[in-house]
Amino acid sequence: MTAASTPMVGLLYNPAVPLVLDALGARVDYVEVIPDRLWYDYGPQAGRNRFSHAALAIDELRRHCADRAVIGHGIGLSLPSAMPLDEAVLDQVAASHRDLGYEWYSEHLSMFLAPHRSVPNAQAGMGLPVPFDEEVLEIVSGKVRRLSDALGGARILMENGTIFSEVPEPDMSEPEFFNRLAAESGAGMLLDLHNLYANCLNLGVSAQDYLAALDPAIVVEIHLAGGDRLKGHYTDSHSRRTPSPVWEWAHEWAPRFPNLAAITFEYHESYHRRLGLAGIAEEVELMADLAARVGEARREAAA
Amino acid sequence: MSLDHFQRGLADLIASPELVRLVRIEPRALDYLYDLTPKEARRLAAIAASPGMEANCMLYRANRLAPVALNLPDLCDALGEQLNPLISAYWAAEPTTDVHFLVEADRFCRYLLARPDALPVAAWPALQREHGQVLSKLAASRHWAGREIFKDRGGGSPAYA
Ligand SMILES: [Fe+2]
């Protein structure tokens, strides 16, 4: 990544994405892989037989990665949870990295696993809000360093989440948490603008205040997506194309992030038909336009 | 350390609209259930009282229902109005979701099989047929268990610096 380069554009990989890649070819610079979807996890009680890999899916993925960059995007480690990392899952993530060669690896700043449920490391079932406190900052920083070590020094990014209820009385704001996390652990930020959009609609967060409070240098990747309204709330369901306010923020802010290296569209395979190949192709073109604008601005600034 | 109790309480709240109702009426109930600092207790009570709690509980149910709806569609149809009370009772009895969709579907089938009196007669054929399908898919998903299929191709020296 050089200061005057153009960010890559890519798609979050899902079982329907190979159809898009076959159609769009080199228009898609990279795929973003969720390694947790490459294996079945039978839990710690299964011992040596805990993980069984989805071999055919991995083969198909390798075929599409041959001439593309790959980014790792995990959902299984739940860094903010007040419990140790699951070392067996970490080993699998590291093995997938040695095979696929992630440019960098991201996780979520949300809680996916809850400690001390009836079964250890109970799955919470969804991403839950995190207190933006010194204590959590220390936990996440330590795990970011551990994760990076396990991945041979790979860069780690943390993604902002979408939540329906805020944790009150935080030690710091969410942007401040990301800035401090970057300073203390080296973690960059995966800025999900659609998650921010959902939080604006559901919680009244000001996107402009949020984005202005971030250290622009920490943003390495942007996520774009679309969602649905559900009984008075807006959900990050990855079910539609990116809404126009999100595109406006992306155009306004992306050129201000000097280390932005990738722009990703996320959708869930169950909505592939609703989005349509043409719709996804248009998203890719719009991302390429945005990336070109960022590259142009960088070259002008460097000249 | 009480952060773990706070996080467990939060996970319990989204899994239980009953607990949310209780905490909304009597926030001190939290002190009997968890080892919390006064600030953590205030936080959990505020989250329980927040308008977003309905969405939290709704999404939790949708996420837990997904493996059952996906793998046992005919059983869900056959259960009809009985699905809601039966699956709620299952979730209360087994509050931990399994990340493996087929394991989760199998667990629900086993829960029903252990309670034959609670199951409408008309739902038996769908339960037996779809449970059988889940078991054979589970067996197939175990094919690579314990075998390493990732190859070391030197990934680990990231291009990004
Ligand atoms: Fe995202």
XYZ file of C-alpha atoms and ligand atoms in Angstrom:
465
model
C 0.000 0.000 0.000
C 1.602 3.240 -1.093
C 0.287 6.700 -0.393
C -0.731 7.277 -4.031
C -2.316 3.880 -4.685
C -5.949 3.080 -5.466
C -7.894 0.985 -2.933
C -8.971 -2.498 -4.045
C -12.646 -3.423 -4.421
C -14.027 -6.783 -3.391
C -16.874 -8.906 -2.120
C -17.526 -10.764 1.089
C -17.310 -14.397 -0.007
C -20.448 -16.530 0.313
C -21.631 -19.675 -1.526
C -23.301 -17.525 -4.254
C -20.284 -15.274 -4.887
C -18.540 -17.737 -7.294
C -21.353 -16.942 -9.784
C -20.482 -13.255 -9.508
C -16.740 -13.898 -9.808
C -17.232 -16.036 -12.912
C -19.240 -13.197 -14.469
C -17.131 -10.225 -13.367
C -13.636 -11.703 -13.497
C -10.926 -9.164 -12.800
C -13.437 -6.447 -11.853
C -13.333 -7.986 -8.362
C -9.852 -7.457 -6.902
C -10.268 -9.648 -3.830
C -12.580 -11.887 -1.888
C -13.092 -11.511 1.833
C -13.346 -14.916 3.453
C -15.043 -15.838 6.722
C -12.850 -18.777 7.788
C -15.396 -19.900 10.389
C -17.626 -20.882 7.457
C -14.971 -23.224 6.071
C -15.399 -25.827 8.795
C -17.991 -27.496 10.986
C -17.208 -27.052 14.668
C -18.378 -29.896 16.940
C -17.156 -28.123 20.069
C -14.253 -28.747 22.487
C -15.840 -31.969 23.750
C -15.128 -33.576 20.350
C -11.382 -33.396 21.074
C -9.219 -34.184 18.060
C -12.347 -34.514 15.913
C -13.608 -31.052 16.802
C -13.282 -29.551 13.314
C -14.405 -31.056 10.038
C -13.596 -28.971 6.996
C -15.917 -28.135 4.123
C -13.414 -29.549 1.631
C -15.392 -28.912 -1.565
C -16.166 -25.328 -0.593
C -12.482 -24.764 0.218
C -11.443 -26.164 -3.156
C -13.874 -23.859 -4.942
C -12.632 -20.915 -2.894
C -9.001 -21.731 -3.767
C -9.940 -21.689 -7.454
C -11.289 -18.139 -7.111
C -8.360 -16.998 -4.965
C -5.712 -18.102 -7.454
C -5.442 -14.699 -9.133
C -7.062 -12.532 -6.494
C -6.086 -11.099 -3.152
C -7.749 -12.659 -0.090
C -8.750 -10.950 3.128
C -9.741 -12.874 6.277
C -12.819 -11.728 8.196
C -13.589 -13.718 11.331
C -16.734 -14.045 13.416
C -15.692 -16.736 15.874
C -13.135 -15.278 18.258
C -15.287 -12.665 20.036
C -12.347 -10.565 21.191
C -14.296 -8.335 23.627
C -15.592 -11.302 25.667
C -14.170 -11.513 29.182
C -12.608 -14.930 28.647
C -9.519 -16.315 26.958
C -9.345 -16.786 23.193
C -10.429 -20.211 21.976
C -6.973 -21.523 21.067
C -8.323 -24.361 18.916
C -10.301 -21.927 16.750
C -7.264 -19.648 16.639
C -5.167 -22.592 15.356
C -7.688 -23.180 12.565
C -7.717 -19.493 11.619
C -3.900 -19.563 11.480
C -3.938 -22.730 9.330
C -6.413 -21.085 6.919
C -4.116 -18.047 6.728
C -1.077 -20.194 5.883
C -3.130 -21.730 3.071
C -4.990 -18.698 1.694
C -2.557 -15.907 2.602
C -4.777 -13.142 3.978
C -3.698 -9.569 3.242
C -4.977 -8.789 6.736
C -7.455 -10.240 9.193
C -10.460 -8.551 10.771
C -12.765 -9.341 13.672
C -15.729 -7.519 15.209
C -15.843 -5.166 18.137
C -18.989 -6.976 19.312
C -19.588 -9.814 21.736
C -20.489 -13.108 20.032
C -19.656 -15.429 22.882
C -20.879 -14.954 26.445
C -18.839 -16.253 29.376
C -20.261 -18.439 32.141
C -23.352 -19.695 30.440
C -24.545 -23.172 31.238
C -22.015 -24.471 28.729
C -18.582 -22.790 28.578
C -18.208 -20.166 25.846
C -21.888 -20.173 25.047
C -22.769 -18.642 21.728
C -24.701 -15.474 22.387
C -26.482 -15.887 19.055
C -25.730 -12.388 17.761
C -23.280 -9.535 18.175
C -23.928 -7.733 21.441
C -22.806 -4.262 22.528
C -19.512 -3.774 24.274
C -18.784 -1.279 27.073
C -16.263 1.252 25.752
C -14.188 1.060 28.922
C -10.506 0.889 29.794
C -11.013 -2.697 30.983
C -12.405 -3.841 27.609
C -9.733 -1.859 25.756
C -7.073 -3.792 27.634
C -8.757 -7.158 26.904
C -9.184 -6.439 23.186
C -5.662 -4.977 22.816
C -4.100 -8.090 24.331
C -6.112 -10.393 22.073
C -5.333 -8.331 18.958
C -1.615 -8.775 19.668
C -2.093 -12.504 20.313
C -4.111 -12.928 17.094
C -1.516 -11.048 15.052
C 1.276 -13.220 16.514
C -0.671 -16.379 15.657
C -1.044 -15.108 12.088
C 2.661 -14.492 11.639
C 2.454 -10.763 12.286
C -0.530 -10.087 9.990
C -2.274 -6.748 10.382
C -5.465 -6.995 12.470
C -8.499 -4.765 11.893
C -11.474 -4.376 14.180
C -14.940 -3.599 12.792
C -17.552 -1.289 14.308
C -20.794 -3.107 15.036
C -24.477 -2.435 14.754
C -26.385 -2.480 18.032
C -29.909 -1.778 19.225
C -29.072 -0.728 22.788
C -26.065 1.279 23.914
C -24.101 0.496 27.062
C -24.480 3.702 29.124
C -21.785 5.516 31.137
C -18.835 4.513 28.900
C -15.293 5.592 29.776
C -14.905 6.841 26.195
C -16.824 7.232 22.925
C -16.758 4.496 20.264
C -14.468 6.457 17.873
C -12.147 7.197 20.796
C -12.093 3.475 21.613
C -10.982 2.670 18.059
C -8.335 5.429 18.141
C -6.959 4.169 21.469
C -7.098 0.543 20.314
C -5.024 1.452 17.268
C -2.472 3.276 19.402
C -2.207 0.488 21.977
C -2.421 -2.664 19.843
C -1.705 -1.573 16.283
C -5.199 -2.668 15.186
C -6.548 -0.776 12.205
C -10.243 -0.113 11.704
C -12.655 -1.825 9.386
C -15.187 0.984 9.103
C -18.588 -0.505 8.306
C -20.530 2.498 7.044
C -23.754 0.518 6.870
C -23.432 -0.485 10.529
C -22.928 3.199 11.297
C -26.051 3.988 9.225
C -28.069 1.442 11.228
C -26.833 2.970 14.495
C -27.782 6.439 13.234
C -31.334 5.276 12.484
C -31.759 3.159 15.621
C -29.852 5.146 18.225
C -29.678 8.672 16.811
C -25.884 8.554 16.439
C -24.519 11.413 14.284
C -22.512 9.903 11.429
C -20.652 13.156 10.801
C -19.628 13.510 14.455
C -18.608 9.839 14.550
C -16.504 10.026 11.391
C -14.933 13.351 12.369
C -13.863 11.865 15.728
C -11.972 8.969 14.137
C -8.243 9.226 13.533
C -8.359 9.079 9.700
C -5.102 7.115 9.598
C -6.592 4.038 11.307
C -9.201 3.249 8.618
C -7.856 0.487 6.347
C -11.068 -0.990 4.943
C -14.680 0.100 4.400
C -17.726 -2.192 4.416
C -20.830 -1.336 2.408
C -24.139 -3.224 2.618
C -27.901 -2.799 2.793
C -30.538 -3.800 5.339
C -34.221 -3.940 6.204
C -36.678 -2.195 8.432
C -38.093 -4.496 11.087
C -40.860 -3.337 13.443
C -39.555 0.190 13.857
C -35.880 -0.812 13.786
C -33.351 -1.009 10.981
C -31.325 -4.211 10.706
C -27.936 -4.929 9.181
C -29.324 -7.906 7.284
C -27.014 -7.684 4.236
C -30.122 -8.064 2.123
C -30.093 -5.061 -0.220
C -27.864 -2.695 -2.130
C -26.090 0.087 -0.282
C -28.503 2.928 0.619
C -27.744 6.367 -0.829
C -26.810 8.138 2.452
C -24.119 5.483 2.953
C -22.761 6.145 -0.547
C -22.720 9.876 0.222
C -20.665 9.324 3.394
C -18.352 6.976 1.505
C -17.662 9.602 -1.175
C -17.246 12.356 1.376
C -14.984 10.477 3.780
C -13.062 7.773 1.882
C -10.671 10.286 0.243
C -9.775 11.531 3.736
C -8.491 8.126 4.920
C -4.831 7.974 3.848
C -4.441 4.234 4.558
C -7.723 3.047 3.073
C -6.766 -0.057 1.071
C -10.036 -1.905 0.375
C -13.775 -1.332 -0.138
C -16.025 -4.386 0.334
C -19.680 -5.025 -0.473
C -21.318 -7.517 1.873
C -24.464 -9.466 1.103
C -25.924 -12.730 2.344
C -26.353 -15.562 -0.128
C -30.059 -15.912 0.691
C -30.578 -12.497 -0.962
C -28.531 -13.258 -4.068
C -31.631 -13.519 -6.255
C -33.186 -10.384 -4.816
C -30.008 -8.392 -5.535
C -29.450 -10.057 -8.909
C -26.168 -10.400 -10.739
C -26.747 -7.024 -12.427
C -27.377 -5.329 -9.094
C -24.205 -6.774 -7.556
C -22.222 -5.848 -10.685
C -23.466 -2.262 -10.330
C -22.335 -2.181 -6.699
C -18.890 -3.365 -7.822
C -18.761 -0.632 -10.501
C -19.807 2.032 -7.988
C -17.099 0.837 -5.594
C -14.549 0.935 -8.422
C -15.599 4.561 -9.191
C -15.157 5.450 -5.523
C -11.765 3.707 -5.359
C -10.643 5.532 -8.514
C -11.653 8.858 -6.966
C -9.657 8.067 -3.844
C -6.628 7.097 -5.961
C -6.936 10.303 -8.007
C -7.131 12.464 -4.877
C -4.022 10.737 -3.523
C -2.065 11.260 -6.710
C -3.064 14.946 -6.803
C -2.015 15.375 -3.191
C 1.304 13.619 -3.861
C 2.089 15.694 -6.992
C -13.758 -9.625 37.846
C -17.387 -8.840 37.160
C -17.283 -7.945 33.463
C -17.935 -11.620 32.727
C -21.115 -11.449 34.834
C -22.200 -8.301 33.012
C -21.677 -9.997 29.651
C -23.480 -13.129 30.773
C -26.376 -10.992 32.049
C -26.560 -9.197 28.712
C -26.657 -12.510 26.822
C -29.330 -13.808 29.217
C -31.475 -10.699 28.687
C -31.578 -10.935 24.890
C -32.422 -14.637 25.192
C -35.297 -14.082 27.591
C -38.121 -11.564 27.163
C -39.360 -12.813 30.567
C -36.116 -11.727 32.229
C -36.351 -8.365 30.434
C -39.874 -7.870 31.826
C -38.731 -8.847 35.321
C -35.742 -6.455 35.268
C -37.910 -3.636 33.919
C -40.240 -4.030 36.901
C -37.595 -4.888 39.494
C -34.010 -3.965 38.486
C -32.726 -5.265 41.835
C -33.393 -8.786 40.546
C -30.051 -8.428 38.741
C -28.211 -8.387 42.090
C -29.568 -11.847 42.911
C -28.558 -13.301 39.578
C -25.130 -11.776 38.912
C -22.092 -10.416 40.689
C -22.152 -6.841 39.347
C -20.665 -3.495 40.320
C -23.306 -0.775 40.888
C -22.358 0.726 37.499
C -22.769 -2.616 35.712
C -26.147 -3.117 37.393
C -27.245 0.357 36.232
C -26.029 -0.476 32.734
C -27.914 -3.764 32.501
C -31.082 -2.191 33.902
C -30.828 0.646 31.350
C -30.290 -1.811 28.492
C -33.274 -3.897 29.647
C -35.396 -0.732 29.690
C -34.157 0.513 26.290
C -36.491 0.507 23.255
C -33.866 -1.542 21.351
C -34.466 -4.511 23.653
C -37.441 -5.675 21.569
C -35.190 -5.820 18.490
C -32.454 -7.609 20.477
C -34.893 -10.293 21.643
C -36.524 -10.584 18.211
C -33.187 -11.075 16.428
C -32.027 -13.583 19.012
C -35.144 -15.654 18.338
C -34.729 -15.321 14.566
C -31.081 -16.408 14.805
C -31.910 -19.399 16.979
C -34.855 -20.343 14.786
C -32.776 -20.269 11.582
C -31.162 -23.750 11.882
C -34.537 -25.309 12.730
C -36.478 -23.501 9.997
C -33.789 -24.297 7.428
C -33.357 -27.989 8.215
C -36.808 -28.937 9.545
C -39.281 -26.951 7.385
C -41.982 -29.649 7.210
C -41.787 -30.248 10.956
C -42.240 -26.501 11.552
C -45.308 -26.556 9.251
C -46.726 -29.644 10.956
C -46.245 -28.150 14.419
C -48.135 -25.009 13.387
C -49.102 -23.001 16.434
C -47.379 -25.536 18.693
C -43.967 -24.535 17.288
C -43.721 -21.337 19.319
C -44.370 -22.825 22.805
C -42.289 -25.934 22.052
C -39.270 -24.077 20.735
C -39.476 -21.514 23.542
C -39.473 -24.359 26.073
C -36.480 -25.929 24.276
C -34.544 -22.653 24.350
C -35.320 -22.185 28.053
C -34.130 -25.731 28.785
C -31.016 -25.416 26.597
C -29.979 -21.759 26.537
C -26.793 -22.377 24.562
C -26.970 -22.190 20.773
C -24.752 -24.569 18.890
C -22.872 -22.806 16.096
C -23.282 -25.894 13.895
C -26.727 -25.627 12.261
C -27.137 -29.389 11.855
C -26.181 -30.069 15.481
C -28.685 -27.441 16.599
C -31.443 -29.009 14.447
C -30.568 -32.467 15.793
C -30.731 -31.172 19.387
C -34.245 -29.807 18.826
C -35.371 -33.126 17.320
C -33.965 -35.017 20.316
C -35.675 -32.598 22.675
C -39.018 -33.352 20.992
C -38.381 -37.114 20.863
C -37.842 -37.083 24.635
C -41.279 -35.474 25.120
C -43.633 -37.567 22.976
C -46.698 -36.430 24.922
C -46.070 -32.778 24.032
C -45.898 -33.495 20.295
C -49.035 -33.411 18.093
C -49.545 -36.814 16.436
C -49.660 -35.184 12.993
C -46.084 -33.901 13.434
C -44.490 -37.346 13.949
C -43.938 -38.301 10.304
C -42.233 -34.965 9.516
C -40.107 -35.212 12.666
C -38.924 -38.725 11.849
C -38.239 -38.020 8.180
C -36.448 -34.702 8.633
C -34.506 -35.885 11.683
C -33.246 -38.757 9.553
C -32.150 -36.305 6.863
C -30.385 -34.144 9.454
C -28.562 -37.192 10.846
C -27.300 -38.251 7.431
C -26.155 -34.686 6.605
C -24.433 -34.605 9.995
C -22.625 -37.839 9.211
C -21.516 -36.369 5.873
C -20.334 -33.177 7.563
C -18.083 -35.278 9.821
C -16.266 -36.735 6.828
C -13.137 -34.614 7.300
C -13.226 -34.549 11.114
C -9.774 -34.536 12.663
C -8.038 -34.293 9.287
C -6.101 -31.205 8.325
C -6.958 -30.029 4.863
C -5.422 -26.568 4.899
C -2.016 -26.590 3.217
C 0.937 -24.503 4.248
C 1.556 -22.344 1.192
C 3.550 -19.758 3.060
C 0.617 -17.455 3.733
C 1.616 -15.571 6.848
C 3.905 -13.051 5.270
C 1.290 -10.401 4.564
C 1.618 -8.175 1.524
C 0.220 -5.269 3.512
C 2.670 -3.484 5.767
Fe -19.418 -5.466 8.001
